[in-house]
Amino acid sequence: MGICHTYTEDGRCVSLLKILLTNHCIYDCLYCVSRKSNNIKRAAFTVDEVVELTINFYRRNYIEGLFLSSGIFKDADFTMERLVKVAKKLRQEHKFNGYIHLKTIPGARDELMREAGLYADRLSVNLELPTSSGLKLLAPDKNHKDMIKPMASIQQDILKFKEEKKLIKSTPIFAPAGQSSQMIIGATNESDLDIIKTSSTLYQKFNLKRVYFSGYVPVLEHQNLPMLGTPVPLVRENRLYQTDWLMRFYQFNPQEIVNETYPNLDLEIDPKLSWALRNRGHFPVDVNKADYHMILRIPGVGVKSAKKIVAARKFGALNLDKLRKLGIAMNRAQHFIACGNHIGISDMDSLTLRQMILQNGKSKFSANFSPQLSLFQ
Amino acid sequence: MSFLIYDGTFDGLMTAVFESYALKLESPQVYTKDQLGPQLFEQVLEVSSDEEKALRVKTKIKSILGQNGLQMLWKATLSEGAEVGNIVLGVVRYALKTEKNILKDYGHPSVLSLQEIMKKLSRERHRMTAFVRFKLASDQVYYATIEPDFDVLPLISDHFKNRYADQKWMIFDLKRNYGIFYDLRKVIPVEFHNPEAGQSLSVISIEWDETEKEFQSLWKNYFKSTNIASRKNTKLHLQHVPRRYWKYLVEK
């Protein structure tokens, strides 16, 4: 279950005290408000201020822990040292047992990275942008190689400490919640295939726990950037996360969802439905007989529902009514399943079926696609 | 149809289950006194809680549904719903009839209802672990008051005991007028007796620690600045934080 302690008025979860140690920065990345050339007020927390704030918020049950990131003042080591100091002080002086996520600073000394892992639950290295070419265009002082290096060393340390722990019980735990990464989407003209390729490589190669996507918010007028006023790609961000879920919890291969033929996700429908419409041969799936793997692939059936189906059918055959009571999204599911005397549609072409599902369903994004709205935009 | 009246405790309910078998009642219904209005023509039996009978039923349930199953039935009663007695009874009768662990037979109406109660209960439990807001008093105890939909204090006690093992705290349920207090060693239930009837704990003034106000305002400030005004989404916000919880949230 989630760890949110409250939600902002825009509906986002607040679980951690998420702060920048400073917005001073020696870099000049075009997509970032803290870039060197931007004329904004600069400030910085002291180590003690962050520690006090965290521990007092935590004790009042406002937060689960701290998410600490920073602009780069002076150099990577100088900045990283301060981040590590915060985590160390919280753990050692305040016996803080909440969650700590540290954004590591690429280029910092190996010892600092290792120390960070001893105090933090999770470490992350920002990949910034999904493609190297995009990075070259918008943040020429940075390159992916420098970011991959700490990822690899964190992964090795996680494995090493785990191995040692098997032999020597007193070995400390290293970044028990693993590592994650984040990238901005929609700032360059990368395709969804590029993004998913990058994220699945990160999962496979470095065993990341999560890859986060954040839609680009226009901050600057520049020839290399989307124009100011370009809407934040919220729907795309959501579809990418859905794809990420399909890879992590639904046993999908990334190539099944995006590939050279379909390099971009269908924004109007979710990627699982999209896959099902392209692979009608697998359907209808008999919910009373099919294995868990195939049940998971039925549009409208989530992980929980799939488990319920597999558990409940042991006590007797399921029919449409029972499925509905289990809480399955029948608008989508009904066309792709067979149970009892119900057999999902097989003679309708995918395009018509897609239209039918869209018309009968209500998407939280429908406003984004409504033709009426676009008249006034 | 016969009605069995139990005292609202889990043992009471288990005794009622026992009696429904002992008396060979057909389609019995169980309620607490408050849940069942006056009945003119039906047979109404008041059952007094009996530890021994309850234990026999619990042992039997445990042998079929396991410790977790029994625990689940107990938890369900914390929901205080009007039909919860009948749902538990329905599940127990179905289990005894089939002699099988039927807790995942979601096709059965009582099992499905039980699962729905568990879902609601766990949501409320989860909300309370998130929405409790402690205030530090000058006696260095952290206080919080809540008014949960269900009687969830027994379900959140361990969570807070493990999380805040080195601070004294108290969480008080204003709706049910009792609380739990952690004294750095164990959690103990506390009741609140006010000489002046009709007053609730919220009326009693507690002297707060001098730093309390400052951290509250820092938190409010943080909460406000995390929000992106141009992405305001009230529907989603209310779905996550329903209005009835607002009065105990510092940031609202």
XYZ file of C-alpha atoms in Angstrom, chain A residues 16-284:
269
model
C 8.493 12.582 1.704
C 9.960 15.931 2.538
C 11.307 16.590 -0.922
C 13.807 19.393 -1.002
C 16.754 20.806 -2.840
C 19.710 21.499 -0.604
C 20.434 24.413 -2.880
C 19.377 25.875 -6.218
C 22.894 27.182 -6.850
C 24.247 25.318 -9.858
C 27.350 25.309 -11.971
C 25.562 23.648 -14.892
C 23.469 25.311 -17.520
C 20.919 22.704 -18.617
C 18.297 24.318 -20.812
C 15.348 22.396 -19.329
C 16.117 23.354 -15.724
C 15.001 26.416 -13.751
C 18.145 26.286 -11.625
C 20.458 26.625 -14.643
C 23.413 28.936 -14.162
C 22.285 31.510 -16.727
C 18.799 31.873 -15.248
C 18.393 35.069 -13.279
C 16.733 33.795 -10.107
C 17.313 34.186 -6.379
C 19.685 31.546 -4.996
C 19.550 30.020 -1.551
C 20.847 27.023 0.361
C 19.944 25.050 3.461
C 22.545 24.225 6.069
C 22.964 20.564 6.951
C 21.475 21.144 10.406
C 18.415 22.893 9.036
C 17.521 19.935 6.849
C 18.121 17.492 9.694
C 15.929 19.456 12.152
C 13.138 19.844 9.649
C 13.130 16.173 8.729
C 13.181 14.780 12.240
C 10.481 17.134 13.489
C 8.175 16.485 10.545
C 8.721 12.768 10.940
C 7.940 12.693 14.653
C 4.638 14.458 13.966
C 3.718 11.849 11.345
C 3.696 14.413 8.534
C 6.102 12.390 6.371
C 7.697 8.987 5.787
C 11.136 10.432 5.338
C 13.406 12.626 3.299
C 14.061 12.956 -0.416
C 17.138 15.096 -0.789
C 18.458 16.475 -4.012
C 20.647 19.398 -4.879
C 21.984 21.759 -7.467
C 25.734 21.521 -7.820
C 27.607 24.142 -5.865
C 31.335 24.331 -6.518
C 31.804 20.724 -7.613
C 30.338 17.236 -7.356
C 32.332 16.183 -4.260
C 31.574 19.344 -2.304
C 27.828 18.901 -2.930
C 27.748 15.159 -2.342
C 29.614 15.558 0.947
C 26.795 17.713 2.264
C 24.079 15.315 1.148
C 25.859 12.454 2.890
C 26.325 14.554 6.027
C 22.572 15.089 6.294
C 21.841 11.366 6.033
C 24.642 10.436 8.439
C 23.525 12.930 11.051
C 19.919 11.779 10.856
C 20.859 8.148 11.307
C 23.633 8.446 13.844
C 22.692 11.411 16.016
C 18.918 11.226 15.815
C 18.499 7.476 15.388
C 16.160 8.335 12.520
C 14.555 5.169 11.156
C 12.451 6.786 8.460
C 13.130 6.619 4.760
C 15.988 8.462 3.094
C 16.349 8.878 -0.646
C 19.482 10.639 -1.839
C 20.001 11.913 -5.343
C 23.626 11.171 -5.990
C 25.776 13.627 -7.843
C 27.512 12.099 -10.887
C 31.249 12.646 -10.706
C 31.496 12.488 -6.913
C 34.188 10.296 -5.342
C 33.472 6.578 -5.024
C 33.911 6.634 -1.233
C 31.201 9.272 -0.957
C 28.817 7.181 -3.018
C 29.533 4.196 -0.826
C 28.984 6.169 2.352
C 25.699 7.463 0.967
C 24.521 3.894 0.458
C 25.195 3.056 4.087
C 22.777 5.708 5.366
C 20.211 6.015 2.586
C 17.452 3.542 1.766
C 17.532 4.439 -1.855
C 20.022 6.123 -4.146
C 19.229 7.534 -7.513
C 21.122 8.915 -10.427
C 19.224 11.200 -12.771
C 19.490 10.222 -16.379
C 17.964 13.629 -17.201
C 16.947 12.814 -20.791
C 16.155 9.488 -22.477
C 18.632 9.824 -25.349
C 22.302 10.832 -25.539
C 21.588 12.997 -28.546
C 18.953 14.891 -26.578
C 21.387 15.435 -23.738
C 24.008 16.755 -26.145
C 21.470 19.223 -27.466
C 20.151 20.553 -24.159
C 22.892 19.892 -21.593
C 26.166 19.772 -23.514
C 28.259 19.735 -20.291
C 26.756 16.416 -19.261
C 26.851 12.951 -20.803
C 25.207 9.630 -20.128
C 28.518 7.873 -19.547
C 29.088 9.866 -16.356
C 25.639 8.893 -15.123
C 25.918 5.220 -15.999
C 29.177 4.886 -14.080
C 27.720 5.555 -10.604
C 24.712 3.350 -11.454
C 27.009 0.458 -12.153
C 29.035 1.003 -9.003
C 25.928 1.318 -6.827
C 24.622 -1.926 -8.279
C 27.912 -3.670 -7.583
C 27.947 -2.408 -4.019
C 24.383 -3.557 -3.433
C 25.332 -7.047 -4.641
C 28.609 -7.079 -2.739
C 27.060 -6.085 0.587
C 24.304 -8.663 0.085
C 26.872 -11.414 -0.518
C 28.924 -10.403 2.496
C 25.845 -10.287 4.656
C 25.255 -13.949 3.908
C 28.639 -14.733 5.442
C 28.954 -12.065 8.114
C 25.716 -11.090 9.763
C 26.943 -7.755 11.049
C 27.600 -6.420 7.532
C 25.630 -3.167 7.205
C 22.829 -2.975 4.665
C 23.609 -0.973 1.558
C 20.771 1.026 0.001
C 18.125 -1.569 0.970
C 15.497 0.020 -1.277
C 17.811 -0.192 -4.282
C 18.318 2.517 -6.849
C 16.093 4.394 -9.229
C 16.414 6.940 -11.990
C 14.428 9.698 -13.596
C 14.210 11.311 -17.002
C 12.394 14.210 -18.578
C 10.129 13.296 -21.468
C 8.914 15.560 -24.210
C 11.792 18.049 -24.042
C 13.396 16.570 -27.143
C 11.742 14.751 -30.015
C 12.450 11.233 -28.732
C 9.905 8.496 -29.514
C 8.201 6.329 -26.894
C 10.270 3.462 -28.249
C 13.458 5.394 -27.379
C 12.199 5.977 -23.861
C 11.091 2.403 -23.237
C 14.320 1.064 -24.710
C 16.314 3.204 -22.314
C 14.201 2.335 -19.297
C 14.188 -1.399 -19.984
C 17.970 -1.327 -20.391
C 18.227 0.347 -16.991
C 16.013 -2.304 -15.416
C 17.944 -5.154 -16.977
C 21.495 -3.880 -16.708
C 21.447 -2.160 -13.349
C 18.522 -3.868 -11.725
C 16.815 -0.539 -10.966
C 13.725 -0.585 -8.792
C 11.965 2.217 -10.610
C 12.425 4.507 -13.576
C 10.459 7.730 -13.295
C 9.247 9.891 -16.155
C 8.386 13.522 -15.806
C 6.691 15.488 -18.525
C 8.625 18.557 -19.592
C 7.263 21.863 -18.311
C 8.376 24.664 -20.679
C 10.612 27.091 -18.805
C 12.510 28.875 -21.520
C 12.196 30.082 -25.103
C 14.952 28.415 -27.092
C 15.337 26.979 -30.581
C 16.245 23.541 -29.158
C 13.222 23.366 -26.866
C 9.465 22.977 -27.310
C 7.813 26.389 -27.473
C 6.684 28.133 -24.292
C 3.024 27.354 -23.729
C 3.350 23.809 -25.068
C 1.115 21.730 -22.767
C 2.856 19.369 -20.323
C 2.553 15.847 -21.843
C 0.493 14.462 -18.973
C -1.304 11.771 -20.929
C 1.905 10.554 -22.489
C 3.538 10.423 -19.067
C 0.638 8.302 -17.838
C 0.767 5.925 -20.828
C 4.511 5.485 -20.295
C 3.936 4.572 -16.661
C 1.248 2.102 -17.753
C 3.802 0.550 -20.088
C 6.315 0.460 -17.250
C 3.733 -1.415 -15.132
C 3.074 -3.883 -17.953
C 6.786 -4.666 -18.043
C 7.184 -5.005 -14.291
C 3.951 -6.640 -13.147
C 2.189 -8.054 -16.209
C 4.977 -10.143 -17.753
C 5.108 -8.104 -20.963
C 8.216 -7.726 -23.073
C 8.888 -4.120 -24.005
C 8.963 -5.046 -27.723
C 5.409 -6.299 -27.494
C 4.211 -2.814 -26.593
C 6.431 -0.513 -28.632
C 8.597 -1.571 -31.562
C 9.814 -0.337 -34.938
C 6.308 -0.739 -36.421
C 4.583 0.988 -33.504
C 7.210 3.377 -32.104
C 4.687 5.504 -30.198
C 1.964 4.661 -27.699
C -1.688 5.208 -28.520
C -2.643 8.111 -26.269
C -6.378 7.493 -26.411
C -6.339 3.938 -25.078
C -4.139 2.176 -22.545
C -1.177 0.153 -23.869
C -2.623 -3.188 -22.781
C -5.838 -2.657 -24.711
C -3.732 -1.408 -27.578
C -1.691 -4.641 -27.533
C -4.845 -6.769 -27.344
C -6.337 -5.023 -30.364
C -3.186 -5.768 -32.342
C -3.148 -9.403 -31.211
C -6.722 -10.553 -31.515
C -5.567 -14.120 -32.166
C -4.968 -14.616 -28.407
C -8.568 -13.796 -27.614
C -11.145 -14.576 -26.331
